């Protein structure tokens, strides 16, 4: 069974958010990003995550089997 890439990314986003929520609740901390520096770090980490995912995920064209 093949899962479309967008569906996989949405599912992993929700799993990650739920995990972060659970960890913040267990540690009795706030989930809010109140400091602009922290917001900038999260945005930069997200950007590099998307870039790395795009660069290191093989494209469908490179996964085709050779004919013959």
Short mmCIF file of N, CA and C in Angstrom, two decimals:
data_model
loop_
_atom_site.label_atom_id
_atom_site.label_comp_id
_atom_site.label_asym_id
_atom_site.label_seq_id
_atom_site.Cartn_x
_atom_site.Cartn_y
_atom_site.Cartn_z
N UNK A 1 0.84 -1.18 0.00
CA UNK A 1 0.00 0.00 0.00
C UNK A 1 0.88 1.24 0.00
N UNK A 2 0.61 2.13 -0.92
CA UNK A 2 1.40 3.35 -1.03
C UNK A 2 0.60 4.52 -0.49
N UNK A 3 1.22 5.32 0.37
CA UNK A 3 0.57 6.48 0.97
C UNK A 3 1.06 7.72 0.23
N UNK A 4 0.16 8.59 -0.20
CA UNK A 4 0.59 9.82 -0.88
C UNK A 4 1.48 10.67 0.03
N UNK A 5 2.48 11.37 -0.55
CA UNK A 5 3.42 12.16 0.27
C UNK A 5 2.74 13.22 1.13
N UNK A 6 1.74 13.91 0.57
CA UNK A 6 1.08 14.95 1.35
C UNK A 6 0.37 14.36 2.56
N UNK A 7 -0.30 13.23 2.36
CA UNK A 7 -1.00 12.57 3.47
C UNK A 7 -0.01 12.12 4.54
N UNK A 8 1.13 11.62 4.13
CA UNK A 8 2.16 11.19 5.07
C UNK A 8 2.69 12.38 5.88
N UNK A 9 2.92 13.50 5.22
CA UNK A 9 3.44 14.68 5.92
C UNK A 9 2.41 15.22 6.92
N UNK A 10 1.13 15.24 6.52
CA UNK A 10 0.08 15.72 7.43
C UNK A 10 -0.02 14.79 8.63
N UNK A 11 0.01 13.49 8.40
CA UNK A 11 -0.09 12.53 9.50
C UNK A 11 1.09 12.68 10.46
N UNK A 12 2.31 12.80 9.93
CA UNK A 12 3.47 12.94 10.80
C UNK A 12 3.47 14.28 11.53
N UNK A 13 2.89 15.32 10.91
CA UNK A 13 2.78 16.61 11.59
C UNK A 13 1.88 16.49 12.82
N UNK A 14 0.75 15.80 12.66
CA UNK A 14 -0.16 15.63 13.79
C UNK A 14 0.44 14.73 14.86
N UNK A 15 1.15 13.70 14.47
CA UNK A 15 1.81 12.82 15.45
C UNK A 15 2.87 13.60 16.23
N UNK A 16 3.65 14.42 15.52
CA UNK A 16 4.67 15.24 16.18
C UNK A 16 4.06 16.25 17.13
N UNK A 17 2.98 16.91 16.69
CA UNK A 17 2.31 17.90 17.55
C UNK A 17 1.73 17.23 18.79
N UNK A 18 1.13 16.07 18.62
CA UNK A 18 0.56 15.35 19.76
C UNK A 18 1.66 14.92 20.73
N UNK A 19 2.79 14.49 20.20
CA UNK A 19 3.91 14.09 21.05
C UNK A 19 4.45 15.28 21.83
N UNK A 20 4.61 16.42 21.16
CA UNK A 20 5.09 17.62 21.86
C UNK A 20 4.10 18.06 22.93
N UNK A 21 2.80 18.00 22.61
CA UNK A 21 1.78 18.37 23.60
C UNK A 21 1.85 17.46 24.81
N UNK A 22 1.97 16.16 24.56
CA UNK A 22 2.05 15.20 25.67
C UNK A 22 3.29 15.45 26.53
N UNK A 23 4.42 15.69 25.90
CA UNK A 23 5.65 15.93 26.66
C UNK A 23 5.57 17.22 27.48
N UNK A 24 4.96 18.27 26.90
CA UNK A 24 4.83 19.51 27.68
C UNK A 24 3.89 19.31 28.86
N UNK A 25 2.84 18.52 28.69
CA UNK A 25 1.92 18.25 29.80
C UNK A 25 2.60 17.41 30.88
N UNK A 26 3.37 16.41 30.48
CA UNK A 26 4.06 15.57 31.46
C UNK A 26 5.09 16.36 32.26
N UNK A 27 5.74 17.32 31.60
CA UNK A 27 6.76 18.13 32.29
C UNK A 27 6.17 19.37 32.94
N UNK A 28 4.84 19.55 32.78
CA UNK A 28 4.13 20.71 33.35
C UNK A 28 4.73 22.03 32.87
N UNK A 29 4.91 22.13 31.57
CA UNK A 29 5.44 23.34 30.95
C UNK A 29 4.44 23.91 29.97
N UNK A 30 4.69 25.12 29.53
CA UNK A 30 3.81 25.77 28.57
C UNK A 30 4.22 25.38 27.15
N UNK A 31 3.23 25.27 26.28
CA UNK A 31 3.47 24.95 24.87
C UNK A 31 3.73 26.22 24.05
N UNK A 32 3.51 27.39 24.66
CA UNK A 32 3.61 28.67 23.95
C UNK A 32 5.07 29.04 23.66
N UNK A 33 5.25 29.71 22.53
CA UNK A 33 6.56 30.26 22.15
C UNK A 33 6.50 31.76 22.40
N UNK A 34 6.93 32.18 23.56
CA UNK A 34 6.76 33.58 23.96
C UNK A 34 7.92 34.48 23.56
N UNK A 35 9.07 33.92 23.37
CA UNK A 35 10.26 34.70 23.07
C UNK A 35 10.48 34.75 21.56
N UNK A 36 10.69 35.94 20.95
CA UNK A 36 10.91 36.02 19.51
C UNK A 36 12.13 35.21 19.03
N UNK A 37 13.12 35.07 19.88
CA UNK A 37 14.29 34.27 19.52
C UNK A 37 13.91 32.81 19.37
N UNK A 38 13.08 32.33 20.25
CA UNK A 38 12.63 30.93 20.18
C UNK A 38 11.80 30.72 18.92
N UNK A 39 10.94 31.67 18.60
CA UNK A 39 10.13 31.58 17.37
C UNK A 39 11.04 31.52 16.16
N UNK A 40 12.07 32.35 16.12
CA UNK A 40 13.01 32.35 15.00
C UNK A 40 13.74 31.00 14.90
N UNK A 41 14.11 30.42 16.03
CA UNK A 41 14.78 29.11 16.01
C UNK A 41 13.85 28.02 15.48
N UNK A 42 12.59 28.06 15.88
CA UNK A 42 11.63 27.06 15.39
C UNK A 42 11.39 27.22 13.89
N UNK A 43 11.28 28.45 13.43
CA UNK A 43 11.10 28.70 11.99
C UNK A 43 12.32 28.23 11.21
N UNK A 44 13.52 28.52 11.69
CA UNK A 44 14.73 28.08 11.01
C UNK A 44 14.84 26.56 10.99
N UNK A 45 14.53 25.91 12.10
CA UNK A 45 14.58 24.45 12.14
C UNK A 45 13.55 23.85 11.18
N UNK A 46 12.38 24.44 11.10
CA UNK A 46 11.35 23.96 10.18
C UNK A 46 11.80 24.11 8.74
N UNK A 47 12.39 25.25 8.42
CA UNK A 47 12.89 25.49 7.06
C UNK A 47 13.93 24.45 6.68
N UNK A 48 14.89 24.21 7.55
CA UNK A 48 15.94 23.24 7.24
C UNK A 48 15.39 21.82 7.19
N UNK A 49 14.36 21.52 7.97
CA UNK A 49 13.72 20.21 7.91
C UNK A 49 13.08 20.00 6.54
N UNK A 50 12.37 21.00 6.04
CA UNK A 50 11.72 20.89 4.73
C UNK A 50 12.76 20.77 3.63
N UNK A 51 13.82 21.57 3.70
CA UNK A 51 14.87 21.52 2.69
C UNK A 51 15.56 20.16 2.70
N UNK A 52 15.91 19.66 3.87
CA UNK A 52 16.57 18.36 3.97
C UNK A 52 15.66 17.25 3.46
N UNK A 53 14.38 17.31 3.81
CA UNK A 53 13.43 16.30 3.33
C UNK A 53 13.36 16.31 1.81
N UNK A 54 13.34 17.51 1.23
CA UNK A 54 13.27 17.63 -0.24
C UNK A 54 14.55 17.14 -0.91
N UNK A 55 15.68 17.42 -0.32
CA UNK A 55 16.96 17.03 -0.93
C UNK A 55 17.25 15.54 -0.80
N UNK A 56 16.91 14.97 0.34
CA UNK A 56 17.31 13.59 0.61
C UNK A 56 16.25 12.54 0.28
N UNK A 57 15.06 12.98 -0.13
CA UNK A 57 14.03 12.04 -0.54
C UNK A 57 14.18 11.80 -2.04
N UNK A 58 14.36 10.54 -2.43
CA UNK A 58 14.53 10.28 -3.86
C UNK A 58 13.25 10.62 -4.63
N UNK A 59 13.43 11.17 -5.81
CA UNK A 59 12.27 11.50 -6.62
C UNK A 59 11.71 10.25 -7.27
N UNK A 60 10.48 10.31 -7.69
CA UNK A 60 9.85 9.15 -8.32
C UNK A 60 10.56 8.79 -9.63
N UNK A 61 11.07 9.78 -10.34
CA UNK A 61 11.72 9.49 -11.63
C UNK A 61 13.01 8.70 -11.43
N UNK A 62 13.69 8.90 -10.31
CA UNK A 62 14.94 8.16 -10.09
C UNK A 62 14.67 6.75 -9.54
N UNK A 63 13.42 6.47 -9.19
CA UNK A 63 13.08 5.17 -8.62
C UNK A 63 12.51 4.21 -9.66
N UNK A 64 12.37 4.67 -10.89
CA UNK A 64 11.84 3.79 -11.93
C UNK A 64 12.82 2.71 -12.28
N UNK A 65 12.28 1.54 -12.58
CA UNK A 65 13.13 0.44 -12.99
C UNK A 65 13.54 0.60 -14.45
N UNK A 66 14.78 0.27 -14.77
CA UNK A 66 15.19 0.39 -16.17
C UNK A 66 14.41 -0.61 -17.03
N UNK A 67 14.10 -0.19 -18.23
CA UNK A 67 13.40 -1.06 -19.17
C UNK A 67 14.39 -1.95 -19.88
N UNK A 68 13.90 -3.13 -20.23
CA UNK A 68 14.76 -3.97 -21.05
C UNK A 68 15.01 -5.27 -20.53
#
